Coordinates of C-alpha atoms in Angstrom, one line a residue:
M1 CA 83.6 -112.2 -83.1
K2 CA 85.5 -113.8 -80.3
R3 CA 83.8 -116.5 -78.3
V4 CA 82.6 -115.6 -74.7
M5 CA 82.3 -118.3 -72.1
I6 CA 78.9 -118.7 -70.4
G7 CA 80.6 -118.1 -67.0
E8 CA 81.7 -114.7 -68.2
L9 CA 78.3 -113.5 -69.4
S10 CA 77.5 -111.5 -66.3
S11 CA 80.1 -108.9 -67.3
H12 CA 78.5 -108.5 -70.8
I13 CA 75.0 -107.3 -69.9
S14 CA 73.4 -105.4 -72.8
E15 CA 76.2 -106.5 -75.1
K16 CA 76.2 -108.7 -78.2
V17 CA 78.2 -111.9 -77.7
K18 CA 79.0 -115.2 -79.4
I19 CA 78.6 -118.3 -77.3
Q20 CA 79.2 -121.9 -78.3
G21 CA 78.4 -125.2 -76.7
W22 CA 76.0 -128.1 -76.5
I23 CA 72.2 -127.9 -76.5
H24 CA 71.3 -129.1 -73.1
R25 CA 67.5 -128.7 -73.2
I26 CA 64.9 -127.3 -75.5
R27 CA 61.4 -126.0 -74.5
K28 CA 59.1 -124.7 -77.2
L29 CA 56.2 -122.4 -76.4
K30 CA 53.7 -120.7 -78.8
A31 CA 55.7 -117.6 -79.6
I32 CA 59.2 -118.4 -78.3
T33 CA 61.6 -121.3 -77.7
F34 CA 63.9 -121.6 -74.8
V35 CA 67.3 -123.2 -75.4
I36 CA 69.5 -124.1 -72.5
L37 CA 73.1 -124.0 -73.8
R38 CA 76.0 -125.7 -71.9
D39 CA 79.8 -125.1 -72.1
R40 CA 82.6 -126.0 -69.7
T41 CA 81.7 -123.1 -67.5
G42 CA 78.0 -123.6 -67.0
L43 CA 74.5 -123.2 -68.4
V44 CA 72.6 -120.3 -69.8
Q45 CA 69.0 -119.7 -71.0
C46 CA 68.7 -118.5 -74.6
V47 CA 65.5 -117.2 -76.2
I48 CA 64.5 -117.6 -79.9
D49 CA 61.6 -115.8 -81.6
N50 CA 59.7 -118.6 -83.3
K51 CA 58.8 -116.3 -86.2
L52 CA 62.5 -116.0 -87.0
M53 CA 63.5 -119.7 -86.8
D54 CA 62.2 -123.1 -85.6
I55 CA 64.8 -125.4 -84.0
S56 CA 62.4 -127.8 -82.2
S57 CA 63.5 -130.7 -84.4
I58 CA 67.2 -130.4 -83.5
K59 CA 68.4 -133.2 -81.2
L60 CA 69.8 -132.6 -77.8
E61 CA 73.6 -132.4 -77.4
S62 CA 74.0 -130.9 -80.9
V63 CA 76.9 -128.4 -81.0
V64 CA 75.9 -124.9 -81.9
S65 CA 77.1 -121.3 -82.1
I66 CA 74.8 -118.5 -81.0
L67 CA 75.0 -114.8 -81.6
G68 CA 72.8 -112.7 -79.4
E69 CA 72.4 -109.9 -76.8
V70 CA 72.8 -110.5 -73.1
K71 CA 69.7 -109.2 -71.2
E72 CA 68.9 -109.1 -67.5
S73 CA 66.3 -111.7 -66.6
N74 CA 65.0 -113.7 -63.7
N75 CA 65.3 -117.4 -64.5
A76 CA 66.4 -120.5 -62.6
L77 CA 69.9 -120.5 -64.0
N78 CA 71.1 -116.9 -64.0
P79 CA 70.0 -113.3 -63.6
F80 CA 70.4 -112.9 -67.3
E81 CA 69.6 -114.6 -70.6
V82 CA 70.7 -114.4 -74.2
L83 CA 68.2 -113.1 -76.9
I84 CA 69.2 -115.1 -80.0
E85 CA 69.8 -113.2 -83.3
N86 CA 71.7 -115.8 -85.2
F87 CA 71.8 -119.6 -84.6
E88 CA 74.5 -121.7 -86.4
M89 CA 74.6 -125.5 -86.3
L90 CA 78.3 -126.6 -85.9
N91 CA 77.6 -130.3 -85.6
E92 CA 74.2 -131.9 -85.2
A93 CA 73.7 -135.0 -83.0
I94 CA 72.5 -137.7 -85.4
E95 CA 71.2 -140.3 -83.0
E96 CA 69.0 -140.3 -80.0
L97 CA 70.9 -140.2 -76.7
P98 CA 71.4 -143.6 -75.0
I99 CA 71.3 -141.9 -71.6
E100 CA 69.5 -138.7 -70.4
I101 CA 72.3 -136.5 -69.3
N102 CA 70.2 -133.4 -68.8
K103 CA 68.3 -134.9 -65.9
E104 CA 69.2 -133.7 -62.4
E105 CA 70.1 -137.2 -61.4
L106 CA 71.8 -139.7 -63.7
E107 CA 69.9 -142.8 -62.5
I108 CA 71.7 -145.5 -64.6
S109 CA 73.7 -148.6 -63.8
L110 CA 77.5 -148.5 -63.5
D111 CA 77.6 -150.7 -66.6
T112 CA 75.6 -148.2 -68.6
M113 CA 77.6 -145.3 -67.4
L114 CA 80.9 -146.9 -68.3
N115 CA 79.7 -148.2 -71.6
N116 CA 78.7 -144.6 -72.5
R117 CA 81.6 -143.0 -70.6
I118 CA 82.3 -140.0 -72.8
L119 CA 78.6 -139.1 -72.9
S120 CA 78.2 -139.7 -69.2
L121 CA 81.0 -137.3 -68.4
R122 CA 78.9 -134.5 -69.8
H123 CA 76.5 -134.9 -66.8
K124 CA 77.3 -132.2 -64.3
K125 CA 77.7 -134.5 -61.3
I126 CA 79.9 -137.0 -63.2
N127 CA 81.9 -134.1 -64.5
S128 CA 82.4 -132.8 -61.0
I129 CA 84.1 -135.9 -59.8
F130 CA 87.0 -135.3 -62.2
K131 CA 87.1 -131.6 -61.5
I132 CA 87.7 -132.5 -57.8
Q133 CA 90.2 -135.2 -58.9
N134 CA 92.1 -132.5 -60.9
L135 CA 92.2 -130.3 -57.7
I136 CA 93.7 -133.2 -55.8
V137 CA 96.5 -133.6 -58.3
Q138 CA 97.1 -129.8 -58.4
G139 CA 97.3 -129.7 -54.6
F140 CA 99.7 -132.6 -54.6
R141 CA 102.0 -130.9 -57.1
E142 CA 101.7 -127.4 -55.5
F143 CA 102.6 -128.6 -52.0
L144 CA 105.6 -130.8 -53.0
I145 CA 107.1 -128.2 -55.3
N146 CA 106.9 -125.7 -52.5
E147 CA 108.7 -128.2 -50.3
G148 CA 111.6 -128.5 -52.7
F149 CA 110.5 -131.6 -54.6
T150 CA 111.3 -132.1 -58.3
E151 CA 108.7 -133.7 -60.6
T152 CA 110.1 -136.7 -62.6
F153 CA 108.8 -138.7 -65.5
T154 CA 110.1 -142.3 -65.4
P155 CA 109.7 -145.3 -67.8
K156 CA 106.6 -147.5 -67.7
I157 CA 108.3 -150.3 -69.6
V158 CA 110.7 -152.1 -67.3
A159 CA 112.9 -155.3 -67.1
E160 CA 111.7 -156.4 -63.7
G161 CA 108.8 -155.6 -61.3
A162 CA 109.5 -153.3 -58.4
E163 CA 107.4 -155.2 -56.0
G164 CA 108.5 -158.7 -56.9
G165 CA 105.9 -161.4 -57.3
T166 CA 103.9 -162.3 -60.4
E167 CA 101.3 -159.6 -60.6
I168 CA 102.9 -157.8 -63.6
F169 CA 101.9 -157.5 -67.2
E170 CA 104.4 -159.2 -69.5
M171 CA 105.0 -157.8 -72.9
K172 CA 107.3 -158.5 -75.9
Y173 CA 109.9 -155.8 -76.3
F174 CA 111.6 -156.5 -79.6
E175 CA 113.7 -159.7 -79.0
N176 CA 113.4 -159.3 -75.2
K177 CA 110.8 -159.8 -72.5
A178 CA 109.6 -156.7 -70.6
Y179 CA 106.9 -155.7 -68.2
L180 CA 104.5 -152.7 -67.5
T181 CA 105.7 -151.1 -64.3
Q182 CA 103.9 -151.7 -61.0
S183 CA 105.5 -148.6 -59.5
P184 CA 108.2 -146.0 -60.2
Q185 CA 109.8 -147.1 -56.9
F186 CA 113.3 -148.0 -58.2
Y187 CA 113.5 -144.8 -60.3
K188 CA 112.3 -142.6 -57.4
Q189 CA 115.1 -144.0 -55.2
M190 CA 117.7 -143.6 -58.0
M191 CA 116.7 -139.9 -58.4
V192 CA 117.2 -139.4 -54.7
G193 CA 120.7 -140.9 -55.1
A194 CA 121.2 -138.8 -58.2
G195 CA 121.2 -135.7 -56.0
Y196 CA 117.7 -134.4 -56.5
E197 CA 117.0 -135.5 -52.9
R198 CA 113.2 -135.0 -53.2
V199 CA 111.2 -136.2 -56.2
F200 CA 107.6 -136.9 -57.1
E201 CA 105.6 -138.3 -60.0
V202 CA 102.0 -138.6 -61.0
A203 CA 101.6 -141.4 -63.5
H204 CA 99.8 -144.6 -64.5
V205 CA 100.9 -147.9 -63.0
Y206 CA 99.8 -151.4 -63.8
R207 CA 98.9 -154.4 -61.6
A208 CA 98.0 -157.8 -63.2
E209 CA 95.8 -158.7 -60.2
Q210 CA 92.9 -161.0 -60.7
H211 CA 90.7 -158.9 -58.4
N212 CA 87.3 -157.9 -59.7
T213 CA 86.2 -155.8 -56.7
N214 CA 84.9 -152.3 -56.1
R215 CA 88.3 -151.1 -55.0
H216 CA 90.8 -152.5 -57.5
L217 CA 91.9 -151.4 -61.0
N218 CA 94.5 -152.9 -63.3
E219 CA 95.6 -149.5 -64.5
Y220 CA 95.5 -146.6 -62.1
I221 CA 97.1 -143.3 -61.3
S222 CA 99.7 -143.3 -58.6
M223 CA 100.9 -140.1 -56.8
D224 CA 104.4 -141.0 -55.6
L225 CA 107.0 -139.1 -53.7
E226 CA 110.5 -140.0 -52.4
M227 CA 112.6 -137.9 -50.0
G228 CA 116.2 -138.2 -48.9
F229 CA 118.0 -137.4 -45.6
I230 CA 115.2 -138.5 -43.3
E231 CA 115.6 -139.8 -39.8
S232 CA 112.8 -142.5 -40.1
E233 CA 109.5 -143.2 -41.7
E234 CA 108.0 -140.7 -39.2
D235 CA 109.4 -137.9 -41.5
V236 CA 107.5 -139.4 -44.4
M237 CA 104.3 -139.6 -42.5
N238 CA 104.7 -136.0 -41.3
M239 CA 105.1 -134.9 -44.9
E240 CA 102.0 -136.8 -46.0
E241 CA 100.0 -135.4 -43.1
N242 CA 100.8 -131.8 -44.1
L243 CA 100.3 -132.7 -47.8
L244 CA 96.8 -134.0 -47.1
K245 CA 95.9 -130.9 -45.1
H246 CA 96.9 -128.8 -48.1
I247 CA 95.0 -131.0 -50.6
L248 CA 91.8 -131.0 -48.5
D249 CA 92.0 -127.3 -47.9
K250 CA 92.4 -126.7 -51.6
V251 CA 89.5 -128.9 -52.6
E252 CA 87.3 -127.3 -50.0
K253 CA 88.1 -123.8 -51.1
E254 CA 88.4 -124.2 -54.9
G255 CA 85.9 -127.0 -55.5
Q256 CA 83.0 -125.7 -53.5
K257 CA 80.5 -125.7 -56.4
Y258 CA 81.5 -129.3 -57.3
L259 CA 81.2 -130.4 -53.6
E260 CA 77.8 -128.8 -53.4
L261 CA 76.6 -130.6 -56.5
L262 CA 77.8 -133.9 -55.0
N263 CA 76.6 -133.1 -51.5
I264 CA 80.0 -133.8 -50.0
T265 CA 81.6 -132.3 -46.9
I266 CA 85.4 -132.4 -46.8
P267 CA 86.8 -134.1 -43.6
K268 CA 89.1 -132.2 -41.3
I269 CA 92.5 -133.2 -39.9
E270 CA 92.4 -131.2 -36.7
E271 CA 95.8 -131.9 -35.3
T272 CA 97.6 -135.1 -36.3
I273 CA 96.6 -138.3 -37.8
P274 CA 96.6 -141.2 -35.2
R275 CA 99.5 -143.7 -35.6
I276 CA 99.4 -147.2 -34.2
K277 CA 101.5 -150.2 -34.9
F278 CA 100.0 -153.0 -37.0
S279 CA 100.4 -155.5 -34.2
E280 CA 98.4 -153.1 -31.9
A281 CA 95.7 -152.8 -34.6
L282 CA 95.4 -156.6 -34.5
E283 CA 94.9 -156.5 -30.8
I284 CA 92.2 -153.8 -31.1
L285 CA 90.4 -155.8 -33.8
G286 CA 90.4 -158.9 -31.6
K287 CA 89.3 -157.1 -28.4
E288 CA 86.8 -154.6 -29.8
Y289 CA 85.3 -156.5 -32.7
N290 CA 86.2 -160.2 -32.1
K291 CA 88.1 -160.3 -35.4
V292 CA 91.1 -162.7 -35.2
G293 CA 93.2 -164.8 -37.5
I294 CA 94.7 -162.0 -39.6
D295 CA 98.1 -162.9 -41.1
G296 CA 100.3 -160.1 -42.3
D297 CA 97.8 -157.7 -43.7
L298 CA 94.3 -156.5 -43.1
D299 CA 91.4 -157.7 -45.2
P300 CA 88.7 -155.3 -46.3
E301 CA 86.6 -155.9 -43.2
G302 CA 89.6 -155.3 -41.0
E303 CA 90.3 -152.0 -42.7
K304 CA 86.7 -150.9 -42.3
L305 CA 86.7 -151.9 -38.6
I306 CA 90.0 -150.2 -37.7
C307 CA 88.8 -147.0 -39.4
K308 CA 85.6 -147.2 -37.5
Y309 CA 87.7 -147.4 -34.3
A310 CA 89.8 -144.4 -35.4
K311 CA 86.7 -142.3 -36.1
E312 CA 84.8 -143.3 -32.9
K313 CA 87.6 -143.6 -30.4
L314 CA 90.4 -141.3 -31.8
G315 CA 88.2 -138.7 -33.6
C316 CA 89.8 -139.0 -37.0
E317 CA 88.7 -140.5 -40.3
F318 CA 92.4 -141.2 -41.2
I319 CA 94.7 -143.6 -39.4
F320 CA 98.3 -144.6 -40.0
L321 CA 99.2 -148.3 -39.3
T322 CA 102.9 -148.8 -38.9
H323 CA 105.5 -151.5 -38.6
Y324 CA 104.0 -154.0 -41.0
P325 CA 105.5 -157.6 -41.0
R326 CA 108.7 -158.0 -43.0
K327 CA 107.3 -161.0 -44.9
K328 CA 104.6 -158.8 -46.4
R329 CA 106.6 -155.8 -47.5
P330 CA 108.8 -155.4 -50.6
M331 CA 112.5 -156.1 -50.7
Y332 CA 113.5 -152.4 -50.5
T333 CA 111.6 -151.8 -47.2
M334 CA 113.9 -151.1 -44.2
P335 CA 113.6 -153.9 -41.6
C336 CA 112.8 -153.1 -38.0
G337 CA 114.2 -156.0 -36.0
E338 CA 113.7 -159.5 -37.3
N339 CA 110.0 -159.5 -38.1
E340 CA 108.8 -155.9 -38.6
T341 CA 109.6 -153.0 -41.0
H342 CA 109.8 -149.3 -40.9
S343 CA 106.7 -149.0 -43.1
F344 CA 103.2 -147.8 -42.9
D345 CA 99.8 -147.7 -44.6
L346 CA 97.4 -144.8 -44.4
L347 CA 93.7 -145.8 -44.2
F348 CA 90.8 -143.5 -44.9
R349 CA 87.2 -144.3 -44.4
G350 CA 87.7 -148.0 -44.5
I351 CA 90.3 -148.4 -47.3
E352 CA 94.0 -148.2 -47.6
I353 CA 94.9 -145.2 -49.8
T354 CA 98.7 -145.0 -49.2
T355 CA 101.6 -147.3 -48.7
G356 CA 105.0 -146.0 -47.7
G357 CA 108.0 -146.2 -45.4
Q358 CA 111.7 -145.9 -45.0
R359 CA 113.8 -147.7 -47.6
I360 CA 117.0 -149.6 -47.3
H361 CA 119.9 -147.3 -48.2
E362 CA 122.9 -149.6 -47.6
Y363 CA 124.1 -151.9 -50.5
D364 CA 124.9 -155.0 -48.5
M365 CA 121.6 -154.8 -46.5
L366 CA 119.6 -154.4 -49.7
I367 CA 121.3 -157.4 -51.3
N368 CA 120.6 -159.5 -48.2
N369 CA 117.0 -158.4 -48.2
V370 CA 116.5 -159.2 -51.9
K371 CA 117.7 -162.8 -51.0
Y372 CA 115.5 -162.9 -47.9
K373 CA 112.5 -162.3 -50.3
G374 CA 113.6 -165.2 -52.4
L375 CA 114.7 -163.1 -55.4
N376 CA 117.9 -163.2 -57.4
P377 CA 120.0 -160.0 -56.9
E378 CA 121.5 -160.4 -60.4
K379 CA 118.1 -159.5 -61.9
Y380 CA 118.1 -156.2 -60.0
H381 CA 121.7 -155.2 -60.7
N382 CA 120.9 -151.9 -62.5
Y383 CA 118.9 -150.9 -59.5
T384 CA 121.1 -152.2 -56.6
S385 CA 124.4 -150.9 -58.1
V386 CA 123.3 -147.3 -57.5
F387 CA 123.6 -148.1 -53.8
K388 CA 127.3 -148.7 -54.0
Y389 CA 128.0 -145.0 -54.5
G390 CA 126.5 -143.2 -51.6
M391 CA 122.8 -143.2 -50.9
P392 CA 121.3 -141.1 -48.1
M393 CA 118.7 -142.4 -45.7
H394 CA 115.4 -142.0 -47.6
G395 CA 111.8 -143.0 -47.7
G396 CA 108.6 -142.3 -49.6
L397 CA 105.0 -143.2 -50.4
A398 CA 102.4 -143.8 -53.1
I399 CA 98.8 -142.5 -53.0
G400 CA 96.2 -144.1 -55.2
L401 CA 94.5 -141.2 -57.0
E402 CA 91.3 -143.0 -57.8
R403 CA 91.1 -144.4 -54.2
I404 CA 91.4 -141.1 -52.5
T405 CA 88.9 -139.6 -54.9
M406 CA 86.5 -142.5 -54.3
Q407 CA 86.7 -142.2 -50.5
L408 CA 86.7 -138.4 -50.4
L409 CA 83.5 -138.2 -52.6
E410 CA 81.9 -141.3 -51.0
L411 CA 81.6 -143.2 -54.2
E412 CA 80.5 -146.9 -54.2
N413 CA 82.9 -148.1 -56.8
I414 CA 86.5 -147.1 -57.8
R415 CA 85.5 -147.2 -61.4
E416 CA 83.4 -144.1 -60.8
A417 CA 86.7 -142.3 -60.0
S418 CA 88.5 -143.6 -63.1
L419 CA 88.2 -141.5 -66.2
I420 CA 88.6 -144.4 -68.6
T421 CA 88.5 -147.7 -66.7
R422 CA 91.0 -150.5 -67.2
D423 CA 90.2 -153.7 -65.3
R424 CA 90.2 -157.4 -66.1
N425 CA 86.9 -157.0 -68.0
K426 CA 87.5 -153.8 -69.9
I427 CA 90.1 -152.9 -72.4
N428 CA 88.1 -151.0 -75.0
S429 CA 87.4 -147.3 -74.4
I430 CA 83.7 -148.0 -74.7
G431 CA 82.5 -151.6 -74.9
L432 CA 80.5 -154.3 -73.2
Y433 CA 80.9 -154.5 -69.5
H434 CA 80.2 -157.1 -66.9
S435 CA 77.4 -156.2 -64.5
Y436 CA 78.3 -154.5 -61.2
K437 CA 74.6 -154.0 -60.2
V438 CA 75.3 -150.5 -59.0
I439 CA 72.8 -147.7 -59.8
Y440 CA 74.4 -144.3 -60.1
R441 CA 72.3 -141.7 -58.5
R442 CA 74.7 -138.8 -57.8

């Protein structure tokens, strides 16, 4: 008999079905035993006649196959239940559970959650985080494909870092030295120049940063796009604004049951996202919050305060900061005058979730800017040579998937939005973890 998913049982009333999944809960009474079964689509109450079989000794989370009849019933889960005729053990859990995943709230520390990651993902609220994250990625792809973008898949082993600096993971590549990519930036630009004009990628990137904060990971998922024939970075911001509206709308419509579980309301972008220059943001921080002495970029407190200003004074939880200082932006960023750039960050609820801008498209200007950043143009020959053969004006951006998930779902730590965490303390899939002193109550 073909397996029926629990979410489909409402259309099988008075029929015999085969359902399979994990034993979520068992409650034994004198004459009958209630078994709550879970599969990827939900929970269902199943009823066993104790005269036929006794399963009270079976451990929770064992994997079973049940044959039975679907009957109408009033219970807390559904208006139906399954009367068990045959119960088959597929794989019995052999140890007691280290965490109680059948509780309404998973009240454990972040350490414990990550050290038991695969098991914790079975909890409905933890599971919901990544259902929402999946919808974010789907929305990203859907919108960009509809806008004429082509999805690309670029190398993650590279000869040089795209951002410059030293925050890259070095590796031995046969007889040569190589690095894990910080960004698909060079390849995105090359694909624009190859004639695709509009490209995007969803992939892992790697940053060898020494941070150990609630907002940094050493391996994370970056949602990148690059687009040719723009007039300025304003075109890129316009594209992201419409992209975010699509994503938020999709999450709200298709993820309603997950949002309800997490008690989350999706924010609205009513008209446009406010846009202010970085230098203006510094003036606002000094005048409104007496925060001064910022050099080149905002610290976490500055990001929180400017988002507070955006929400209270501009009526939006998102804000674009533009024209970042040239000394703080990568070599491929289009300069604006002597000290500024045609670049931007998008901040959301106190954290930067996007970096983007217009790129340099002229060969000589690019070489000069590489030198301005103190780098050797020869090391970037394979990248810069593409600009000798006709490159349109172009720009792009990168959205951190874990960060937008974290902020959208109001999570305390970015590790909660990372399926399998990689930071400076964790390399094993499940292993000892340094304490973060965060209790998970979602």
